C-alpha cells in the first residue's frame, strides 16, 4: 500500500506569491499533521487534524498560513504572500489516531522562496 | 503546555562506544513518548515508543516520570546508527510534538 504522499517534492516561488502544498495520507488514517523543518533545525509543529477538523492551529506562524482537510483524506497547506523566511521543508504525517499510534511521514515538500 | 527538549544538537562517538541521547519533556498529564529517526535520504520513521518497552536495533528508552526524561540508550554504537534522532510527545489528544533533534555521528 502507498504511504503518505506529498506534492510537489520541490517548489521554487517568488516572494509575494501564494503556494499550495498537498498531502495524501494513508487511507483510513484519521489524524494528519503538518510540520515545518528549517535548515539545520528541528520539526516545528504547525497544525493537526482529527478527521476534517483542526483542534489546534496554534503552531501556524501567521495569518498567511492556512490549512484544510476534506473527506478525511487530502490536506492542503496554503501560504499566502510568501516570504523568504518561509523557505523550509514542509512535512506531512498521518496516523490512525490515539496517543500511542505511530505517525507515518511523507517525503516532504522543499519550498524555496526567492 | 507540551514541550520536548533535546539539549544536544550533535553527539559524536566511536564505533562500539555507549550512546545516550537526552530527552526531557514538560507535560502536566500522562504523556506518551516516542523516538523517531531519520537516516540520510530517508523519511522520518518511528524507532520506538515507551509503552511498548521494546528494544529496537539495540536501542532502549526508559520513561522517568520523576525526572521527566526519556533518554535513548545503546550500549555499543554502530556506524549505521548515524542519523538524526527526534524525541516526541503525545498528550491528551492526537497532537504530536517533537524536540529539535540530535544528530548522532558514529565514527569507525
GROMACS .gro file of C-alpha atoms in nm, chain A residues 22-73:
model
   52
   22UNK     CA    1  -0.064   1.890  -0.084
   23UNK     CA    2  -0.063   1.585   0.141
   24UNK     CA    3  -0.227   1.249   0.066
   25UNK     CA    4  -0.235   1.049   0.390
   26UNK     CA    5  -0.256   0.674   0.430
   27UNK     CA    6  -0.612   0.563   0.363
   28UNK     CA    7  -0.816   0.536   0.682
   29UNK     CA    8  -0.584   0.748   0.893
   30UNK     CA    9  -0.791   0.994   1.092
   31UNK     CA   10  -0.509   1.212   1.223
   32UNK     CA   11  -0.300   1.429   0.993
   33UNK     CA   12  -0.011   1.657   1.088
   34UNK     CA   13   0.188   1.937   0.926
   35UNK     CA   14   0.537   2.031   1.040
   36UNK     CA   15   0.799   2.275   0.918
   37UNK     CA   16   1.167   2.191   0.919
   38UNK     CA   17   1.401   2.481   0.858
   39UNK     CA   18   1.758   2.410   0.756
   40UNK     CA   19   1.954   2.277   1.050
   41UNK     CA   20   1.657   2.292   1.284
   42UNK     CA   21   1.403   2.052   1.427
   43UNK     CA   22   1.040   1.983   1.347
   44UNK     CA   23   0.818   2.279   1.417
   45UNK     CA   24   0.453   2.182   1.476
   46UNK     CA   25   0.212   2.375   1.255
   47UNK     CA   26  -0.132   2.214   1.275
   48UNK     CA   27  -0.304   1.881   1.309
   49UNK     CA   28  -0.640   1.743   1.200
   50UNK     CA   29  -0.872   1.493   1.360
   51UNK     CA   30  -1.090   1.397   1.068
   52UNK     CA   31  -1.160   1.722   0.887
   53UNK     CA   32  -1.137   1.936   1.200
   54UNK     CA   33  -0.829   2.116   1.324
   55UNK     CA   34  -0.845   2.126   1.707
   56UNK     CA   35  -0.511   2.303   1.737
   57UNK     CA   36  -0.395   2.570   1.496
   58UNK     CA   37  -0.160   2.730   1.745
   59UNK     CA   38   0.151   2.641   1.550
   60UNK     CA   39   0.062   2.833   1.237
   61UNK     CA   40   0.324   3.111   1.223
   62UNK     CA   41   0.098   3.385   1.091
   63UNK     CA   42  -0.235   3.452   0.924
   64UNK     CA   43  -0.062   3.396   0.590
   65UNK     CA   44  -0.071   3.024   0.670
   66UNK     CA   45  -0.387   2.817   0.645
   67UNK     CA   46  -0.471   2.451   0.605
   68UNK     CA   47  -0.774   2.244   0.530
   69UNK     CA   48  -0.864   1.880   0.502
   70UNK     CA   49  -1.154   1.732   0.312
   71UNK     CA   50  -1.315   1.391   0.304
   72UNK     CA   51  -1.095   1.289   0.597
   73UNK     CA   52  -0.831   1.247   0.332
   0.00000   0.00000   0.00000
